[in-house]
PDB file of C-alpha atoms in Angstrom:
ATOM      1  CA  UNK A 128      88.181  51.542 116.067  1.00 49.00           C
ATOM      2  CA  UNK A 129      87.378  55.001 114.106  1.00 57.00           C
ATOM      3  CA  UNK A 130      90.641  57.232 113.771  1.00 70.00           C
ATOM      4  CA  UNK A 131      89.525  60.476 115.091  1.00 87.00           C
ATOM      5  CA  UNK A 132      90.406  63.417 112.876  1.00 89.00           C
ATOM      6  CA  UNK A 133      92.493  66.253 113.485  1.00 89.00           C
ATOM      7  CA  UNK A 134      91.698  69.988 112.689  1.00 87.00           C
ATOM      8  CA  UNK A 135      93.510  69.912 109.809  1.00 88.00           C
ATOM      9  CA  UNK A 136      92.288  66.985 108.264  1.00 90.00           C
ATOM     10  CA  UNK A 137      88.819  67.625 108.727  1.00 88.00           C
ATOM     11  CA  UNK A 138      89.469  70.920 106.879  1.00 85.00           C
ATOM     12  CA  UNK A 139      91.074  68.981 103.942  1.00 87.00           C
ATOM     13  CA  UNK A 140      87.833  66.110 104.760  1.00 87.00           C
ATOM     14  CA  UNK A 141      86.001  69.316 103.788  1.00 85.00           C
ATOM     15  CA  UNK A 142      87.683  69.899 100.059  1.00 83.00           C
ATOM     16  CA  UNK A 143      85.413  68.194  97.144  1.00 80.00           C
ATOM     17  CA  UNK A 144      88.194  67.046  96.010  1.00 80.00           C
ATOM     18  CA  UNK A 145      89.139  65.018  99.092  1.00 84.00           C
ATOM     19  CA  UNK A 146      85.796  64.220 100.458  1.00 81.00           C
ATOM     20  CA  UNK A 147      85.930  60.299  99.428  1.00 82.00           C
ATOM     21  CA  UNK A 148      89.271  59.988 101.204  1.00 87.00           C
ATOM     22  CA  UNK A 149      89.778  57.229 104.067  1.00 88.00           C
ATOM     23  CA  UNK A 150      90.832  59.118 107.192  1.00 91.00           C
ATOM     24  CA  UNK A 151      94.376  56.906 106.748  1.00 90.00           C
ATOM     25  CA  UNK A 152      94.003  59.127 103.267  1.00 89.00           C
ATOM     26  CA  UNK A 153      93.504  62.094 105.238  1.00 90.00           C
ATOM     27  CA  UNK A 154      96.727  61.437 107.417  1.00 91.00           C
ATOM     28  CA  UNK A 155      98.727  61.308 104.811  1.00 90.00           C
ATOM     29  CA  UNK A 156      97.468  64.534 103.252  1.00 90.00           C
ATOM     30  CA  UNK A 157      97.656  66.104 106.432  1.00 91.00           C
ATOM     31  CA  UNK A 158     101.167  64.879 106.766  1.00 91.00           C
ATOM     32  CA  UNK A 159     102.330  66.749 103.280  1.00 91.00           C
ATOM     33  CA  UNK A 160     100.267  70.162 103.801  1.00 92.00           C
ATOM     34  CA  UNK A 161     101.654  72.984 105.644  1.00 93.00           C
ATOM     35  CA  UNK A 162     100.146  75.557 107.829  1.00 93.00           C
ATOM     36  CA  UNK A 163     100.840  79.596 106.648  1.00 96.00           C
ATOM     37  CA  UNK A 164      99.654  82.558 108.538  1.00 98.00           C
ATOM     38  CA  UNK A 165      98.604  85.437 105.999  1.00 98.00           C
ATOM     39  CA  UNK A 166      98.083  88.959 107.215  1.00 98.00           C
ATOM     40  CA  UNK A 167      94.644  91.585 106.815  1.00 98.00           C
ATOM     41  CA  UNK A 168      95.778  92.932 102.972  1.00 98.00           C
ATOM     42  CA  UNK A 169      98.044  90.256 102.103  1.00 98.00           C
ATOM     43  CA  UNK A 170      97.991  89.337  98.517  1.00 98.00           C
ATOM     44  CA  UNK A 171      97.821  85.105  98.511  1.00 97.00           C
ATOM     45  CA  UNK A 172      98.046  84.612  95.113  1.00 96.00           C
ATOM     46  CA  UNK A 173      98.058  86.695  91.660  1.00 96.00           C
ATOM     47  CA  UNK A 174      95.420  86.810  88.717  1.00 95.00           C
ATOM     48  CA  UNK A 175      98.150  85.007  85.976  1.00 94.00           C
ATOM     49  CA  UNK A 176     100.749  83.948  87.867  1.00 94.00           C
ATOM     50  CA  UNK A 177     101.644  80.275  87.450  1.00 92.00           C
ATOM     51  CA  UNK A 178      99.789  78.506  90.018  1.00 91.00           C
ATOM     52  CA  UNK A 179     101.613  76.051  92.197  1.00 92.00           C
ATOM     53  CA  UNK A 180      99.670  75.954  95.857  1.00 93.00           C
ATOM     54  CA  UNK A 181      96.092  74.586  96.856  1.00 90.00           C
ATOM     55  CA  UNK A 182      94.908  76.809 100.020  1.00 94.00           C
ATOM     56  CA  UNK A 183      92.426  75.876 102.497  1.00 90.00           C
ATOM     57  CA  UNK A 184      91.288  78.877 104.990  1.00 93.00           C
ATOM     58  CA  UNK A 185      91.069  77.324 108.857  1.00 91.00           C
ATOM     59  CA  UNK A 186      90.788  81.096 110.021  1.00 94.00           C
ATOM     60  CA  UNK A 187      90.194  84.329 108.534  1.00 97.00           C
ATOM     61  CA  UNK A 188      88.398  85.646 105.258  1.00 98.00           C
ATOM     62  CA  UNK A 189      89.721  86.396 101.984  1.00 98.00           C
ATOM     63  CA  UNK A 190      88.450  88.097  98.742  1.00 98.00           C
ATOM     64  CA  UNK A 191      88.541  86.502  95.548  1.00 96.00           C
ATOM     65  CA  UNK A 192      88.733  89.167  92.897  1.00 97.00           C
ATOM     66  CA  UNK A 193      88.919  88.238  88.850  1.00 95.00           C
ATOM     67  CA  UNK A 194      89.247  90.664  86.126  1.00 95.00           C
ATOM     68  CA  UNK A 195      89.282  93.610  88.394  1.00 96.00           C
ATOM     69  CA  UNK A 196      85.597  92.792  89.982  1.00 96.00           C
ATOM     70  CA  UNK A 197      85.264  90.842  93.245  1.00 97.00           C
ATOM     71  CA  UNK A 198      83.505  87.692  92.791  1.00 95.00           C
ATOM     72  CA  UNK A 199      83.368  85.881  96.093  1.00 95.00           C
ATOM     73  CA  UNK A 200      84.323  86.106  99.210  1.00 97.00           C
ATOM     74  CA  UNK A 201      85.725  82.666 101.454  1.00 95.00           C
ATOM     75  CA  UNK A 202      85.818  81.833 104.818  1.00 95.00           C
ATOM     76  CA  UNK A 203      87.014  78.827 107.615  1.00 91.00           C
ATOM     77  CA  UNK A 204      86.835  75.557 105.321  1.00 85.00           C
ATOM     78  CA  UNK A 205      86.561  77.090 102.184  1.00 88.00           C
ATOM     79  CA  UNK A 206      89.264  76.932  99.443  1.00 88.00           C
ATOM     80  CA  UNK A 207      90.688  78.062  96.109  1.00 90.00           C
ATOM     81  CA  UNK A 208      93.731  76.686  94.172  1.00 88.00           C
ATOM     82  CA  UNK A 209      92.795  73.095  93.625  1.00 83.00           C
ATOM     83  CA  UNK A 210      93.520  73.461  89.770  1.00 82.00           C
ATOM     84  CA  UNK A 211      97.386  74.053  90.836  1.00 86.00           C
ATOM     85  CA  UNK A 212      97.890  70.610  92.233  1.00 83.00           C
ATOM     86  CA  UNK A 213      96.451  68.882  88.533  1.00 80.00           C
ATOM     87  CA  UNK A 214      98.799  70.828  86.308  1.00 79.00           C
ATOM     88  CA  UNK A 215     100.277  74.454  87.273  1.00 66.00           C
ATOM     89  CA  UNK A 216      98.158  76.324  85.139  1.00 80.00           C
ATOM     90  CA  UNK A 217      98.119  80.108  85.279  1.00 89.00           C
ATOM     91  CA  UNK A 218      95.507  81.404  88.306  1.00 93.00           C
ATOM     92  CA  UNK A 219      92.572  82.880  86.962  1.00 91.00           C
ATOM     93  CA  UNK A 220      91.873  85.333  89.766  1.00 94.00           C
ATOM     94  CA  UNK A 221      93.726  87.489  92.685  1.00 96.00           C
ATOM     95  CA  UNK A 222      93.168  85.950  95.969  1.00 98.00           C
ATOM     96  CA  UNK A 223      93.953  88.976  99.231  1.00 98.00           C
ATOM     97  CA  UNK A 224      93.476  88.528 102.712  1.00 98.00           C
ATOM     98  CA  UNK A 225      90.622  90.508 104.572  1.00 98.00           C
ATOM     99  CA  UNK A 226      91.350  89.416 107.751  1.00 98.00           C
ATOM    100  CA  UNK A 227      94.590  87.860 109.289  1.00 98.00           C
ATOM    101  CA  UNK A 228      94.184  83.965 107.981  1.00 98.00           C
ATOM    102  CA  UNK A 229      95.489  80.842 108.565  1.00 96.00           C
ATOM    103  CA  UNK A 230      95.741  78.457 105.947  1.00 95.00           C
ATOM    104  CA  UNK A 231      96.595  74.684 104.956  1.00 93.00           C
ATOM    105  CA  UNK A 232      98.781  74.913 101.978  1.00 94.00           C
ATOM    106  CA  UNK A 233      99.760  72.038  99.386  1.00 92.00           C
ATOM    107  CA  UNK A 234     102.375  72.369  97.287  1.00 92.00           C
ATOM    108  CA  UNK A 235     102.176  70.604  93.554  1.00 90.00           C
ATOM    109  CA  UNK A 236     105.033  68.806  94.352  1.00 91.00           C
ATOM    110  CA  UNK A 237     104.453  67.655  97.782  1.00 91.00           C
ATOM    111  CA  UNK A 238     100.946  66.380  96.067  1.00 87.00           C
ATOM    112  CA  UNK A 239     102.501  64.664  93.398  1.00 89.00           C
ATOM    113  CA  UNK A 240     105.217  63.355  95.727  1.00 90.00           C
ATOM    114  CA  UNK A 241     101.968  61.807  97.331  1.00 88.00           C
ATOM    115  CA  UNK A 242     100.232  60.124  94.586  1.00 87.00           C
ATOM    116  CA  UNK A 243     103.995  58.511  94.038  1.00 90.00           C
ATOM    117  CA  UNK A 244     104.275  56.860  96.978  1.00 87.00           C
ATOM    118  CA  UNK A 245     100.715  56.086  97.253  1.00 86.00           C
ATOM    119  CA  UNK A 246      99.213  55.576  93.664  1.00 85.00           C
ATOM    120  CA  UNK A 247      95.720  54.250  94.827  1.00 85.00           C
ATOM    121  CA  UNK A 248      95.539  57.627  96.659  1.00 86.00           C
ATOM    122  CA  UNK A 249      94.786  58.688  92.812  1.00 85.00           C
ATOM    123  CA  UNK A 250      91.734  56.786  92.637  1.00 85.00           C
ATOM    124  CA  UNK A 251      90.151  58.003  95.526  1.00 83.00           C
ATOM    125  CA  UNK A 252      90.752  61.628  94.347  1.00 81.00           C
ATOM    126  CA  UNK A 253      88.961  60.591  91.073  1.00 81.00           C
ATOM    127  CA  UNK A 254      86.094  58.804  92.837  1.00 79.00           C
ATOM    128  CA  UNK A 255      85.533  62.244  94.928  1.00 74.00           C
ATOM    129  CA  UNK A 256      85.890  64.758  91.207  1.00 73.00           C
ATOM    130  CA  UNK A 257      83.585  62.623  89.379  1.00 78.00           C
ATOM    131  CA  UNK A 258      81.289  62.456  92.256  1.00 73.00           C
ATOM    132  CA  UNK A 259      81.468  65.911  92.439  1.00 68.00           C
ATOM    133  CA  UNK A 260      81.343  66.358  88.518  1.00 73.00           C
ATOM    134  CA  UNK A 261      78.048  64.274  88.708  1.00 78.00           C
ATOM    135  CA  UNK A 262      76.326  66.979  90.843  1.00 75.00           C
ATOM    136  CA  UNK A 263      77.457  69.534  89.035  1.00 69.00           C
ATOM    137  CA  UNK A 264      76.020  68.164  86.115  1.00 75.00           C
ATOM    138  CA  UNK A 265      72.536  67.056  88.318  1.00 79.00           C
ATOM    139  CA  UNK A 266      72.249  70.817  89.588  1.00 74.00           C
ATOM    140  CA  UNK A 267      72.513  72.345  85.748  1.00 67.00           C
ATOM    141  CA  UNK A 268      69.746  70.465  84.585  1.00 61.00           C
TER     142      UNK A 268
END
């Protein structure tokens, strides 16, 4: 029998990152994540702050702006903050609402709280990154 996936987890399902993960995997993301609403003009997170969340948008749009100059714009099932969950290092742009959002949000510690109780979850997550990695590496050359 397939486990049918919720809204949530196919958003996560949708994250590089996660992409090789069972749909059991997926539950027990989905179990740890959180669900924010952001409004039109909120500021999500801060060019140098100390990055701590991973952010997925379900609804909404948001503007990604480094160095003073915006550099992308992200919408339903996109995401930005991934970096925070490996090792809280500082956020290298400003993230700000355009719209009203809703988003999944992981905490560093509620991931790492994870990967404790379920350490093979870890090698699934690599599996995905160096898959990912790979076609980085095909589309440069």
């Amino acid at each position: 029998m397939t486990r049918r996936l919720s809204p949530k987890q196919q958003r996560l399902a949708s994250v590089p990152m996660f992409a090789a993960c069972s749909p059991g995997e997926l539950a027990l993301l989905d179990r740890v994540a959180d669900e924010v609403h952001v409004h039109a003009g909120d500021q999500v997170i801060g060019e140098g702050e100390l990055g701590r969340e991973f952010f997925v948008i379900e609804t909404g749009r948001a503007r990604v702006v480094r160095h003073g100059r915006q550099v992308a714009e992200l919408g339903p099932g996109e995401h930005f903050g991934e970096l925070a969950l490996l090792g809280e290092p500082a956020r290298n742009a400003d993230v700000s609402a355009i719209t009203d959002c809703d988003l999944v949000v992981m905490t560093s510690n509620q991931f790492s709280g994870l990967l404790d109780e379920v350490p093979t979850l870890a090698r699934t997550l690599l599996r995905g990154m160096a898959h990912r990695l790979a076609e980085a590496d095909r589309r440069e050359l």
